[in-house]
Each structure stands twice: as C-alpha cells, then as structure tokens.
XYZ file of C-alpha atoms in Angstrom:
772
model
C -100.950 40.315 120.639
C -100.529 36.970 118.581
C -103.401 34.522 118.831
C -101.209 31.850 120.459
C -99.463 34.406 122.752
C -102.794 34.679 124.478
C -103.686 31.173 124.589
C -100.354 29.883 125.780
C -100.575 31.435 129.309
C -104.312 31.029 130.023
C -103.384 28.169 132.502
C -101.002 30.121 134.194
C -103.175 33.028 134.292
C -105.967 31.419 136.151
C -103.288 29.920 138.547
C -101.961 33.459 139.147
C -105.485 35.078 139.860
C -105.562 32.689 142.932
C -102.933 34.364 144.557
C -102.732 37.793 143.038
C -105.083 40.620 142.498
C -103.889 41.796 139.215
C -105.343 45.107 139.336
C -103.250 45.685 142.597
C -99.992 45.024 140.658
C -100.749 47.699 138.272
C -101.068 50.557 140.722
C -98.399 52.013 143.007
C -98.232 50.312 146.318
C -95.291 52.122 147.394
C -97.231 55.398 147.326
C -100.807 55.543 146.738
C -100.817 59.107 145.592
C -97.798 58.994 143.242
C -98.323 57.856 139.844
C -95.861 57.959 136.786
C -96.770 60.987 134.671
C -95.063 61.984 131.342
C -94.078 65.554 130.874
C -93.833 66.767 127.330
C -91.632 69.880 126.780
C -91.765 69.934 123.032
C -88.764 70.505 120.836
C -85.529 69.653 122.651
C -83.741 72.917 123.211
C -80.144 71.547 123.556
C -78.181 69.362 121.105
C -76.207 68.624 124.160
C -78.397 65.629 125.784
C -76.592 66.057 129.140
C -77.861 69.844 129.177
C -81.370 68.701 128.158
C -81.262 65.975 131.046
C -79.850 68.889 133.372
C -82.769 70.928 132.479
C -85.337 68.252 133.303
C -83.734 67.727 136.569
C -83.967 71.551 137.466
C -87.548 71.739 136.428
C -88.560 68.871 138.655
C -86.241 70.056 141.513
C -88.299 73.414 141.319
C -91.654 71.455 141.973
C -90.351 68.648 144.249
C -88.303 70.940 146.542
C -84.888 69.008 146.639
C -82.520 67.755 144.085
C -82.805 64.269 145.938
C -86.493 64.291 145.614
C -86.095 64.998 142.118
C -83.624 62.284 141.461
C -85.898 59.640 143.119
C -88.885 60.661 141.052
C -87.780 60.743 137.719
C -87.451 57.445 135.699
C -86.549 58.704 132.046
C -85.482 61.624 130.501
C -86.562 62.036 126.869
C -83.877 63.913 125.033
C -83.380 62.848 121.445
C -86.503 63.043 119.155
C -88.140 65.405 121.675
C -87.807 66.976 125.239
C -89.422 65.575 128.362
C -89.308 63.213 131.039
C -91.259 60.679 132.920
C -91.416 61.019 136.839
C -93.467 59.805 139.726
C -95.771 62.583 140.661
C -98.708 63.468 142.875
C -101.833 64.823 141.220
C -101.024 68.384 142.856
C -97.405 68.188 141.442
C -98.299 67.221 137.929
C -100.772 70.055 137.911
C -98.177 72.407 139.310
C -95.788 71.114 136.504
C -98.396 71.409 133.884
C -98.729 75.088 134.648
C -94.932 75.970 134.075
C -94.066 78.053 130.911
C -91.574 75.346 129.425
C -94.067 72.609 129.946
C -96.238 71.480 126.899
C -98.456 68.745 128.313
C -98.724 66.280 131.343
C -100.358 62.993 130.784
C -100.445 59.842 133.078
C -98.680 56.592 132.371
C -100.765 53.763 130.771
C -100.379 50.595 129.056
C -100.343 49.482 125.412
C -101.496 45.779 124.287
C -99.466 43.442 122.208
C -101.127 42.524 118.884
C -100.074 38.772 118.116
C -91.695 30.637 105.584
C -93.533 29.796 102.985
C -94.670 33.255 103.406
C -91.771 34.833 101.701
C -91.877 32.365 98.908
C -95.547 33.457 98.312
C -94.633 36.984 98.460
C -92.049 36.520 95.629
C -88.845 36.908 97.787
C -87.148 33.359 97.697
C -83.579 33.024 97.586
C -83.867 31.206 94.367
C -85.418 34.011 92.699
C -83.916 35.695 89.663
C -81.472 38.494 89.915
C -83.990 41.097 89.143
C -85.817 40.199 92.129
C -86.141 42.748 94.844
C -84.470 40.473 97.554
C -81.239 40.495 95.364
C -81.375 44.129 93.872
C -81.519 45.387 97.437
C -78.777 43.087 98.620
C -81.028 41.470 100.868
C -81.309 44.620 103.051
C -77.567 44.805 103.829
C -76.769 47.965 105.853
C -80.316 48.691 106.881
C -81.219 48.782 110.581
C -84.537 47.446 111.681
C -85.572 48.750 115.280
C -88.127 46.382 116.911
C -90.258 46.865 119.860
C -91.510 44.085 121.521
C -91.062 41.445 124.176
C -87.146 40.920 124.007
C -84.972 38.485 121.989
C -83.674 35.145 122.263
C -80.304 35.698 120.935
C -78.860 32.147 120.684
C -81.388 31.281 117.925
C -79.869 30.634 114.812
C -82.156 33.214 113.061
C -79.794 35.755 114.490
C -76.548 34.215 113.189
C -74.276 36.852 111.401
C -72.638 34.389 108.832
C -71.648 36.432 105.613
C -72.554 39.870 107.252
C -70.033 42.709 107.029
C -69.371 45.344 109.595
C -71.849 47.043 111.598
C -72.918 50.529 109.910
C -70.781 53.156 110.987
C -73.754 55.352 111.625
C -74.919 53.124 114.385
C -74.899 54.872 118.102
C -76.827 52.208 120.036
C -75.436 49.295 122.119
C -76.412 46.039 123.752
C -77.246 46.351 127.403
C -76.640 43.873 129.803
C -79.162 42.091 132.095
C -80.153 38.922 133.785
C -78.895 35.969 131.707
C -78.059 38.437 128.993
C -74.080 39.114 128.272
C -73.596 41.497 125.305
C -70.465 39.929 124.638
C -71.906 36.569 123.651
C -75.515 37.740 122.790
C -74.853 40.331 120.207
C -73.200 40.250 116.886
C -73.169 41.781 113.524
C -76.774 40.760 112.984
C -78.195 41.710 116.463
C -76.470 45.007 116.920
C -78.679 46.596 119.594
C -80.625 45.208 122.631
C -82.154 47.279 125.474
C -84.870 46.900 127.979
C -87.166 49.364 129.586
C -88.537 48.568 132.876
C -88.973 51.830 134.983
C -92.334 52.429 133.818
C -93.478 49.058 134.541
C -91.867 48.974 137.805
C -93.385 52.295 138.912
C -96.793 51.238 137.961
C -96.294 47.899 139.875
C -94.852 49.679 142.811
C -91.879 47.657 143.415
C -88.610 46.597 141.733
C -89.015 43.691 139.287
C -86.020 41.642 140.807
C -87.779 41.771 144.207
C -91.207 40.632 142.801
C -91.603 36.706 142.723
C -94.536 37.213 140.171
C -92.198 39.134 137.648
C -89.481 36.574 137.913
C -92.028 33.805 137.344
C -93.051 35.019 134.023
C -90.301 37.435 132.782
C -86.862 38.490 133.169
C -85.114 41.830 133.888
C -83.014 42.092 130.724
C -83.234 42.054 126.934
C -83.806 38.402 126.850
C -87.276 37.115 125.417
C -89.214 34.976 127.803
C -92.403 34.693 125.867
C -91.201 34.130 122.279
C -93.433 37.202 120.755
C -90.386 39.256 119.631
C -88.048 36.673 118.835
C -90.729 35.575 116.348
C -91.412 39.069 114.920
C -87.521 40.123 114.677
C -86.763 36.762 112.763
C -89.665 37.298 110.634
C -88.580 40.839 109.710
C -84.673 40.294 109.315
C -83.683 36.761 110.416
C -80.903 35.252 108.875
C -81.221 32.008 106.574
C -81.680 28.787 108.683
C -82.100 25.574 106.698
C -84.076 22.580 107.812
C -86.515 24.528 109.806
C -90.087 23.236 110.877
C -92.556 22.851 113.708
C -92.431 19.066 114.346
C -91.697 18.443 110.661
C -94.611 20.582 109.623
C -93.873 23.554 107.196
C -90.440 22.167 106.614
C -88.004 24.339 104.698
C -85.609 27.214 105.022
C -86.548 29.985 107.050
C -85.488 33.557 106.728
C -86.453 37.192 107.358
C -87.747 39.521 104.605
C -84.353 41.064 104.593
C -82.056 38.312 105.738
C -78.934 40.896 105.702
C -80.503 43.727 107.570
C -79.145 44.382 111.160
C -81.790 43.994 114.029
C -81.999 46.407 117.017
C -84.380 44.980 119.740
C -86.039 47.447 122.323
C -87.882 45.364 124.920
C -90.819 47.398 126.200
C -93.515 44.636 126.687
C -93.473 42.435 129.658
C -95.368 39.254 129.961
C -99.038 40.227 129.837
C -99.976 38.382 132.902
C -97.839 41.112 134.738
C -98.559 44.145 133.061
C -97.878 44.677 129.148
C -96.291 47.786 127.796
C -96.521 51.187 129.619
C -96.670 54.505 127.799
C -93.248 55.494 129.620
C -91.150 52.857 128.441
C -92.614 52.820 124.864
C -91.787 56.769 124.418
C -88.353 56.165 126.070
C -87.669 53.232 123.494
C -88.602 55.322 120.384
C -86.825 58.415 121.653
C -83.632 56.311 122.013
C -84.179 54.396 118.741
C -84.334 57.788 116.876
C -80.863 58.641 118.468
C -79.499 55.102 117.933
C -80.054 55.477 114.089
C -82.473 52.786 113.133
C -84.064 53.064 109.475
C -87.158 51.468 110.362
C -89.331 50.696 113.436
C -91.578 47.739 113.556
C -94.121 47.890 116.424
C -96.608 45.264 117.001
C -98.649 46.617 119.801
C -101.224 49.463 120.166
C -104.012 51.171 122.147
C -107.533 49.639 122.408
C -110.714 51.221 120.971
C -111.746 54.034 121.583
C -108.646 55.787 120.480
C -107.127 59.174 121.329
C -106.847 62.028 118.778
C -103.456 62.278 116.956
C -102.219 65.291 118.846
C -103.032 63.615 122.347
C -99.990 62.670 124.178
C -101.877 59.452 125.683
C -101.546 58.230 121.921
C -98.137 57.742 122.538
C -97.099 55.552 119.754
C -98.680 58.108 117.076
C -97.086 60.968 119.098
C -93.625 59.456 119.274
C -93.520 58.163 115.747
C -94.406 61.543 114.208
C -90.932 62.555 115.316
C -89.503 59.294 113.873
C -91.038 59.858 110.740
C -89.983 63.382 110.532
C -86.369 62.160 110.771
C -86.704 59.686 107.824
C -87.579 56.661 109.803
C -90.490 54.292 108.439
C -92.799 53.219 111.105
C -94.639 50.266 110.512
C -97.425 48.925 112.965
C -99.749 46.087 113.427
C -103.346 47.149 112.922
C -104.797 45.065 115.738
C -106.666 41.679 116.334
C -110.305 42.699 116.963
C -111.767 41.660 113.850
C -114.106 40.991 111.705
C -115.793 43.773 113.403
C -115.613 47.360 111.567
C -113.975 50.348 112.899
C -111.502 48.330 115.241
C -108.342 49.164 113.385
C -105.793 50.933 115.593
C -102.487 52.719 114.969
C -104.420 54.946 112.277
C -102.329 58.180 112.108
C -101.436 58.715 108.321
C -97.807 58.819 108.978
C -97.828 55.221 110.239
C -97.904 52.083 108.004
C -100.771 50.063 109.271
C -100.835 46.552 108.475
C -103.644 43.744 108.265
C -103.281 40.025 108.594
C -103.731 37.721 105.546
C -103.280 34.076 104.869
C -100.923 32.296 102.471
C -101.494 29.505 100.230
C -100.508 26.961 102.927
C -102.879 24.693 104.813
C -102.552 21.791 107.463
C -105.411 19.243 106.377
C -106.021 16.422 108.678
C -107.988 13.573 107.658
C -110.984 12.233 109.607
C -112.281 8.896 108.659
C -115.625 7.388 110.114
C -116.576 3.983 110.668
C -118.827 3.844 107.616
C -115.650 5.122 105.506
C -116.854 8.636 105.066
C -113.959 11.058 105.156
C -113.678 14.690 106.191
C -110.776 17.178 106.382
C -110.159 19.279 109.385
C -107.295 21.585 110.493
C -104.695 20.776 113.161
C -100.976 20.349 113.635
C -100.903 16.775 115.121
C -97.663 15.047 113.926
C -98.208 11.786 115.659
C -99.067 8.337 114.413
C -102.411 7.283 112.790
C -104.893 6.355 115.540
C -106.477 3.443 113.835
C -110.203 3.041 114.348
C -111.306 4.093 117.904
C -114.582 5.176 119.575
C -115.971 8.514 118.838
C -118.469 10.159 121.270
C -120.456 13.331 122.156
C -122.005 13.286 125.397
C -125.714 14.660 125.377
C -126.457 16.501 128.545
C -130.376 16.400 128.612
C -133.428 16.741 126.455
C -133.504 20.068 126.976
C -129.793 20.965 126.267
C -128.546 18.480 123.772
C -125.401 20.140 122.762
C -122.193 19.499 124.366
C -119.965 22.755 124.363
C -116.207 22.390 124.752
C -116.124 24.548 127.753
C -118.531 22.067 129.671
C -116.234 19.169 129.761
C -114.575 18.649 133.041
C -112.703 15.809 134.797
C -115.968 13.948 135.680
C -116.534 12.939 132.204
C -114.999 9.497 132.321
C -117.109 8.465 129.321
C -114.318 10.028 127.262
C -111.871 7.472 128.219
C -110.541 5.583 125.178
C -112.361 7.713 122.790
C -112.139 10.646 120.625
C -114.421 13.539 121.788
C -116.450 15.661 119.659
C -117.481 19.209 121.174
C -118.798 22.297 119.835
C -117.401 25.874 120.666
C -118.913 29.437 120.283
C -117.224 32.702 119.660
C -115.650 33.737 122.977
C -115.030 30.522 124.523
C -112.078 29.598 122.272
C -109.904 30.774 125.134
C -111.044 27.653 127.186
C -109.786 25.280 124.527
C -106.315 24.487 126.398
C -108.482 23.502 129.408
C -110.869 21.451 127.541
C -107.772 19.619 125.868
C -106.388 19.125 129.172
C -109.380 17.677 130.593
C -109.884 15.320 127.607
C -106.264 13.927 128.144
C -106.551 13.653 131.949
C -109.780 11.430 131.585
C -107.853 9.042 129.228
C -109.415 10.419 126.032
C -107.555 9.979 122.870
C -108.287 12.996 120.462
C -110.449 15.847 120.482
C -112.513 17.281 117.444
C -113.677 20.922 117.765
C -116.499 22.074 115.773
C -116.514 25.866 115.230
C -117.905 28.841 113.447
C -115.537 29.755 110.631
C -114.527 33.248 112.262
C -113.198 31.507 115.294
C -109.199 31.213 115.278
C -107.989 28.532 117.298
C -104.305 27.647 118.158
C -103.032 24.091 118.339
C -101.292 23.867 121.409
C -99.801 20.241 121.191
C -98.284 18.470 118.335
C -98.632 14.873 119.858
C -102.232 14.956 120.824
C -104.682 15.198 118.182
C -106.862 18.458 118.510
C -108.686 18.830 115.069
C -110.919 21.849 114.163
C -113.707 21.362 111.724
C -116.486 24.065 110.807
C -120.241 23.695 112.114
C -121.448 21.868 108.881
C -118.811 19.000 109.359
C -119.389 18.913 113.050
C -123.145 18.572 112.575
C -122.451 15.383 110.145
C -120.157 14.074 112.576
C -122.874 14.292 115.531
C -125.543 12.831 113.550
C -123.023 9.817 112.675
C -122.576 9.358 116.311
C -126.185 9.556 117.305
C -127.503 7.040 114.609
C -124.637 4.487 114.672
C -124.543 1.554 116.997
C -120.863 1.611 117.477
C -119.623 4.888 116.101
C -115.698 4.929 115.193
C -113.225 7.314 113.719
C -109.773 7.246 112.647
C -107.351 10.193 112.685
C -104.467 10.732 110.440
C -101.273 12.808 111.158
C -101.416 16.397 109.665
C -99.878 17.040 106.139
C -98.590 20.211 104.950
C -100.162 21.415 101.656
C -98.801 24.179 99.533
C -100.481 25.787 96.540
C -103.869 25.201 95.066
C -106.625 24.958 96.009
C -105.678 27.016 99.016
C -106.577 30.737 98.268
C -105.722 33.825 100.188
C -108.162 35.389 102.598
C -108.114 38.085 105.229
C -107.859 36.758 108.584
C -111.119 37.104 110.651
C -109.270 38.353 113.596
C -107.610 41.197 111.769
C -109.007 44.578 112.725
C -111.339 46.323 110.080
C -111.676 49.913 109.167
C -113.188 52.392 108.591
C -110.804 54.502 110.680
C -112.784 55.542 113.825
C -111.070 58.859 114.359
C -110.497 59.926 110.825
C -113.056 57.945 108.545
C -111.468 59.680 105.386
C -108.088 58.379 106.156
C -108.088 54.744 104.899
C -106.798 52.297 107.374
C -105.460 49.632 107.275
C -102.935 50.595 104.529
C -101.840 47.116 103.333
C -102.388 43.352 104.417
C -99.362 40.807 104.569
C -99.059 37.300 105.713
C -100.079 37.029 109.273
C -101.839 33.264 109.599
C -99.670 30.236 110.835
C -96.288 32.022 110.291
C -93.461 29.686 110.964
C -90.332 31.712 112.672
C -88.053 31.671 115.579
C -89.224 31.501 119.156
C -87.773 30.037 122.531
C -86.390 26.655 122.288
C -88.602 24.755 124.564
C -90.158 21.777 122.645
C -89.054 23.378 119.333
C -86.857 26.436 118.038
C -89.612 27.400 115.561
C -93.459 27.799 116.022
C -96.405 28.724 114.136
C -97.939 32.166 115.249
C -100.882 34.129 113.995
C -101.958 37.835 114.426
C -101.349 41.350 112.955
C -98.207 41.131 115.103
C -96.808 38.593 112.452
C -98.175 40.585 109.464
C -96.362 43.953 110.314
C -92.820 42.280 110.468
C -93.395 41.046 107.017
C -93.924 44.526 105.850
C -90.946 45.766 107.867
C -88.635 43.392 106.075
C -90.180 44.554 102.653
C -89.570 48.009 103.509
C -86.102 47.340 104.630
C -85.437 46.190 101.046
C -87.000 49.242 99.570
C -85.006 51.566 101.621
C -81.902 49.884 100.575
C -82.849 50.124 96.979
C -84.241 53.734 97.196
C -82.430 55.320 100.251
C -83.611 58.760 99.328
C -87.302 57.981 99.253
C -89.466 59.184 102.206
C -91.243 57.165 104.425
C -94.553 58.201 102.722
C -93.161 57.507 99.320
C -92.238 53.774 100.489
C -95.612 53.376 102.102
C -97.513 54.543 99.136
C -95.371 52.731 96.619
C -96.709 49.617 98.603
C -100.488 50.705 98.563
C -100.732 51.563 95.127
C -99.072 48.452 93.614
C -100.842 45.918 96.155
C -102.385 42.918 94.549
C -106.355 42.806 94.945
C -106.677 39.318 93.992
C -104.730 36.125 95.053
C -101.361 36.661 93.449
C -100.916 32.867 92.383
C -104.540 31.846 91.459
C -106.107 35.153 90.550
C -109.067 34.443 92.444
C -110.800 37.144 94.631
C -109.599 37.520 97.960
C -112.292 36.557 100.650
C -112.596 38.606 103.977
C -113.317 35.929 106.633
C -116.568 37.234 108.813
C -120.235 36.709 109.535
C -120.528 36.058 106.628
C -117.396 36.047 104.464
C -117.369 38.503 101.712
C -115.095 39.854 99.092
C -112.409 41.759 100.752
C -112.654 45.755 100.378
C -110.365 48.613 101.147
C -111.671 48.630 104.902
C -110.326 44.814 105.147
C -106.895 45.362 103.467
C -106.227 48.855 102.301
C -104.585 48.946 98.961
C -104.669 45.139 98.986
C -102.104 42.360 99.663
C -98.461 43.500 99.727
C -96.715 43.101 96.317
C -93.148 43.247 96.801
C -91.563 43.412 93.470
C -94.283 45.724 92.274
C -93.399 48.291 94.840
C -89.823 48.371 93.939
C -90.746 50.070 90.585
C -94.078 51.644 90.922
C -93.876 54.387 88.219
C -95.382 57.085 90.266
C -95.789 57.777 94.027
C -97.962 59.926 96.238
C -95.700 61.650 98.622
C -96.378 63.386 102.040
C -93.912 65.401 104.396
C -94.152 67.241 107.385
C -96.237 70.252 105.760
C -98.812 67.745 104.460
C -99.273 66.126 107.929
C -99.550 69.725 109.285
C -102.484 70.267 106.691
C -104.078 66.933 107.954
C -103.913 68.026 111.518
C -105.547 71.533 110.440
C -108.232 69.570 108.643
C -108.949 67.489 111.681
C -109.886 71.041 113.482
C -106.992 70.669 115.870
C -105.825 74.146 117.131
C -102.646 75.902 116.355
C -101.327 75.048 119.913
C -102.180 71.391 119.818
C -100.322 70.977 116.464
C -97.446 72.980 117.561
C -97.188 70.576 120.707
C -96.955 67.553 118.345
C -94.629 68.824 115.513
C -92.152 70.733 117.886
C -92.642 74.071 115.884
C -94.817 76.860 115.569
C -98.163 75.965 113.466
C -100.608 78.233 111.819
C -103.528 76.683 110.107
C -105.150 78.490 107.170
C -107.892 80.686 108.173
C -110.252 78.438 105.906
C -110.159 74.940 107.082
C -108.634 72.810 104.487
C -110.601 69.724 103.383
C -109.196 66.292 104.722
C -110.142 64.901 101.442
C -107.197 66.848 99.742
C -104.480 65.154 101.935
C -102.336 63.658 99.346
C -103.227 60.190 100.034
C -103.103 57.520 97.327
C -106.546 56.445 98.451
C -109.963 58.102 98.089
C -111.911 57.589 101.009
C -114.934 59.928 101.176
C -117.353 59.519 104.085
C -119.654 62.378 102.980
C -119.848 62.829 99.225
C -117.930 65.993 98.217
C -117.758 67.059 94.429
C -113.865 67.588 94.169
C -110.578 66.243 95.565
C -107.245 66.845 94.389
C -103.789 64.823 94.348
C -100.411 65.177 93.369
C -98.128 62.225 92.002
C -94.340 62.440 91.523
C -92.767 60.430 88.578
C -90.203 57.809 89.777
C -90.138 55.887 86.746
C -88.818 56.574 83.105
C -88.265 60.260 82.830
C -90.305 60.494 79.723
C -93.625 58.952 80.322
C -97.376 59.394 79.613
C -99.933 58.033 82.097
C -103.532 57.795 81.544
C -106.370 57.009 84.014
C -108.347 54.071 84.179
C -111.826 54.600 86.344
C -113.616 51.766 87.964
C -116.416 53.715 89.729
C -118.290 52.520 92.804
C -121.832 51.713 92.140
C -123.975 54.481 91.270
C -121.167 56.825 91.521
C -119.437 58.838 88.430
C -115.858 59.869 88.611
C -114.092 62.015 86.407
C -110.286 63.282 86.271
C -108.820 66.348 84.920
C -106.461 66.033 83.249
C -107.051 62.535 82.070
C -103.328 62.122 80.960
C -100.455 62.970 82.911
C -97.253 63.712 80.716
C -93.931 63.598 82.459
C -90.413 64.806 81.175
C -87.107 65.967 82.340
C -88.691 69.533 83.451
C -92.113 67.985 84.889
C -91.689 65.537 87.646
C -94.885 66.376 89.616
C -98.268 66.768 88.300
C -101.436 67.595 90.231
C -105.111 66.463 89.211
C -108.462 67.078 90.190
C -111.071 64.206 90.638
C -114.716 65.327 90.247
C -117.288 62.855 91.939
C -121.096 62.822 91.459
C -123.792 60.387 92.559
C -127.067 59.064 91.228
C -128.141 57.785 94.724
C -130.889 59.620 96.305
C -130.371 58.120 99.842
C -127.775 57.745 102.390
C -125.718 54.617 101.615
C -123.077 52.682 103.162
C -119.664 52.599 101.173
C -119.409 51.579 97.743
C -116.024 50.620 96.293
C -114.068 51.200 93.052
C -110.458 52.450 91.856
C -108.558 55.101 90.086
C -105.527 53.785 88.161
C -102.827 55.456 86.327
C -100.850 53.440 83.727
C -98.243 53.882 81.222
C -98.479 50.527 79.746
C -96.055 49.239 82.215
C -96.805 50.362 85.591
C -100.348 50.428 87.282
C -100.751 53.069 90.194
C -103.968 51.990 91.717
C -105.857 54.127 94.217
C -108.506 52.210 96.223
C -111.881 54.470 96.002
C -114.348 54.308 99.095
C -117.410 56.481 98.666
C -120.511 56.835 100.980
C -123.482 58.992 99.854
C -124.749 61.037 103.026
C -127.537 63.506 102.882
C -127.468 64.966 106.344
C -131.096 66.190 106.353
C -132.104 62.533 106.066
C -130.027 61.311 109.028
C -131.997 60.451 112.320
C-alpha cells in the first residue's frame, strides 16, 4: 500500500464504521456455511481450455449433486498457467473435493494487502541521454508488454496516450473488458492494450453482488476503471508515455514518463478500495493465470501477504504459487517488498523466483522555510504552494503541569486558542494516521497553519497544497517550542515550498520499506534491490490535479518493472533470473551522484546493508552489460525447494511435474544466487556464472570480507573463451569469532577491468551449543 493511499481514506473510513461492521462485509451473508475455496489440480491436462473448464464443472458436479448447483457455485476456472477453479463450498464439500484423486490441494480464499519524475533522470534514463543509454538502446521498451495487478486504471490520463506507437504486438491474446463507465472502444489504444477486472472472489467474500451494494458503489466501481489512483500511478511509473509540463501544483515540474515509455500496458484489476475489502486470493490467482495466457512479458505486482508468511509450496501463498508458473514460462515477476519497516524480518514476496523491491529516495526534496520573530530560520518539508504568510502568531497549548506536551491527536474543535495562529504539535509513531483529522481541526477553528514535530522515521503525507502543513524533526520542534514558551509575543513566517534537486540531498532507504532477513528462508537474500519509492510524481485520478506524489514500495516496484522492460527488449533471450541477477550484481552501494554512503532510516539511522536494499540501488545502465550473470531455471528452483525440506509431493504440486529430491538433502547455501547469505557459518559454498560479455575475458576475484571472516575463492581467476561460457567456483569461509554474532557484511566481486559483478555477502557466526 502506498503511504498516501492509506491516509487519504482515513476520514471516510471512520464515517463508514458508523454504519458498517467491516468484518460482516468480508464474510458470506448469503450462506453462512459456504465460503470461496480454491481447488488446485496441478498441471493442466488439456491444451483446449474448453475441455479444462468442462473437467472442472464435471468434478464439481460430482460433489454438488447437480450441474446447476455446480454452475452456481463456481466463480473462476483456472486453465492457462495451471489447472483448478474457485468455488463456493461448505467445509464438508471442500473436504470431499480434497479427497478426490485429481485434486492436489484445496484452500480457503483470503485477502492480500496493497503496498503503497525526477526519478528517471536520477536513474540515468533521461530522454536527453546519449544513444548508448539503455533507454535508447532498448528503443524505450517498444514491443514489451507489462502486466500490472492493482486497483484499475484511469485511461483518459495523458500518461496512456499512444502517440508514436506502432501496432499492438501480434502475440497479444488479451483484450479490454467493458464495465461501468469503461468503454473499451475509447478507453483502450495501442498503449493500454488490455484491461480486465476480477470481482467474483470479492463478491463471494462480501456475500452480495457489488452493483447492489451501496457501500461498494460509494468507494469503487465494477469495471477496470481506477477509483483510487494507486494503479494509475504504478502503471504510469512503469510504462507511461511522455507527458510534458507535469507537476503537483507547480512542485516537481517537468516531463513525466514511465521507465519504458514505448512498452504496452495490460491492467488486471484485482484490488478494490481497501475500505471495502482489498485483493482476494481467488481474484489474484485468476488474473495471473489469464496474464500468462494473454502473453505479458512482465508482471508488476504491488501487493502481498502480511507476516507471518506461508511456505513457498503452500497455495495460500498465492502470489508465490502463481508467479512460479509465470516465471517458468519466461515472465519476470516484480513485487513490492512491503511497508512494515524499519523493523527486521518484515519483507514479503520472498520466493527466489520473485524480484523483490525495497524503496529508496531520490535527490529531490521540498524545503519550506520557517522564520521566527527573532529572525531565526529553520527548514521543514511540506508541499505548500500558497502564498507567504507574513509574520503571524505561533502557539503550542500546554495541557497541565503534569502533561506539558501537546500531541497532534489531542487537538479538537474546542481548541479555539488556535484561531489566527500557526499551531505547533508533536506526533509519535502510530499516531501519524490521525494527522488528516488534526489538520482539519486546525482549519475548522481558524488556524492558519500547522507545524508537526516528529521522529525522523515517521513518514507523513501532505494532503493539502493550499494549507501549510510542515513537518520538522523533534530537535527543530523542541527549539520552536522553547521560542514559544519564552517569548512575549511569539511569531512565525511560513514560506511556500520549493523543489530542490541535487546536492546536498543524498539517497536514503525509506524507513517504511520492509527489511530482511528473509523470515522463511534466511539464506535467500531479500529484498533483492532498491528503487525510488519516496515522493514519486506520476499520474492519478484528475481530482484537483492529474499528477500526485506517492510513497511506498508500491512505487518502487514499477520503477524496476520499467527497467526490466528495457532489459527484456535489449536481451530477449535472457531468463527472468538472468535479468534479476544482472540488476543485483551491478547495483550501486553508494549514492550514484554524490558517492556518499546510503543511509538506512531507522531507530537510529545507520549505513544501509544487504537486508535493507539487497544488492543496492538499481543501476539501469550497469545492468544492460553486466559481463557475468548468475542464472537459475526450474531445476535450480527444485533444488531450492528440496533444500527447504519440502517433500516430493508438495514440490510436485507447485511445479506441476513429478519431483524427486536427492537422498542427501542439498544445501540451501548452494542455490545459485549472486548473494552469499549465511545464517549459520558453513565452510564451503558453490556458485556458477555465465559469461554474457566479451567472448574472451579474464575475471579476477576481489574480496571484501565481513568483520572477523576469511573468504577464499577457488579458482581465483575465471577465464572464458568461445568454448567455455560457464564456470563454477567454490567459496571457502572461516571465522575468528568465538561466539555467536549478528550478521557482518562484505562482498565478493568479479572484474575483468571493465565490468564489476558484485555479490553482497552476509555472514552470521552461530554456535548451536551456546544458544539459549
């Protein structure tokens, strides 16, 4: 979920709760015993989709007792990437179906959670860049199809104009679906080539048709049209067309575009306004299944489960389960990592076949000057585009001698002392959701502005541009408070916000971005990469402005989707893993413009490490020519699943073919990832690299060992030629530590003098006999 997405509807949410018990909406009211279940039948047995659908109906009829009951029960038939269906079933019916020989697994439906352009110049993909730039070498992604799973689309946005685009790729099998206020004849074009919506799973959970539900109609619409702006924002970030003179009320002014402005977009609406539900498992599975059939090259998914996570082979982990089938067919799947940072082990979408993205900032800020009556000046951050206020009163109302801090959420409409003044208040972690109410209260009582003092890890969203709401850190807030307390007539002047680009603004990892280590498989590094996800300007619904700033890993993932579209265009035969690992091994670990270390926002701030940003900050032009790549295919993923200890039947269920793990359980540390993440010290690991650079090349190892760790590589030099394109090497690791430690970080880099292929290294010393 993007940060502003959550805040924008807080007021509406409170009003809704007065009339609606939300939990009642999420369970079936039509039949208290029937709930939607997903029936997974493994690999599809028929290339003919009609035969597959018929088989699903026949199986369901055998349990339901009649064809009519089966037709009324079934809501989706999965028949492209895998075989199965979603249907309304009682517990006893679900149990009976699960016992049938053709059925692999039956699980109940559940919900996923949404995770919510200077950025492209910052990443080196400006339209004015030289011809050798990835943007131009890849012809801006022309011919690549990006599938986006999200909240729908606003097709009239200029971000989706098809000027200068050629015909729709001939391999495209999808279509645009009609719906309420959505006419495919006018909504779709050579840019937006597909638009579908999936509502049956949500309706089944709600227990009534959406078109007859006044609460649904208040917040969403039964069509591919976006009523929230989240998907319009993510789609335009990934593949939006060139749109000049864009800004949010004159802030961030310039030309906006997607990462692959000539790529085509296919939108799959699976998420409904969070006030009335979210994204159901059944709908999401159906969308991925149809996207595989339609012919997308990339799936961009900004949603996921919450901690604790299901295992890779558990069907309830629907995104991992369905995306495995997509990746096995050559489709790269990019997912947001979640917004539960800065706490460790919160990253989601962690399967090794998924490209998981963290959120970083760019070199842009929005400073707003605060000048006190004594001419002392401070700088805050806001998006206020109104006029300078001139000197006016500033106030902070003390409550009592025992409670002398006025928190923002304490303000109410009885606080008439705020009339004609700028109000200073303090906010603590968890109370930021109340800020829209606080701002509304200050305006209602006649206040002229709001200064919010906060911990640096709290991410606020500026809901208005015409009313000054400025954030400052606690230290600045304390100085403002002392001025108010000890001045006879405290006054303040607020200036309009400016857009500042470049130094001294340096890159940081957003505090909200979910962190590793991976909570299911600690040896699999997650997130994989970081990309811009803080204050990203892109298209939204044209309410007060057609463009808006949004923050979240939801915004970071489509940046990577756009870059992957360019790489896919330039290297059409690279596997999803090769593309993913080219990004990981060429990533920046320092600010790409200043060279300064990347800071990870938290309590306290620290230098970013692999659990914050994986390989580092995405390096678009580095990934196009990495020199060497680590690669993985279905066989490698099977070895990973075997190393996790999953049994053969569970693995076979996921991969749709018979699986047989080695008698000796393989080590997860030998999974051919570019990263070396070792939760419990092991002496040797093995990797294989493939040469995609000059045919004849010589690569030497550069080792930066973690503290107290010795790393040796054999061979130390990799020599490639026309007959040697792949080389395996062994890494031997030893430690001088005598006690269990936390992770220490380093790197292993292969270089031929022109390319640098860097593997982030994370090693923990663990002595089991000392634990506990």
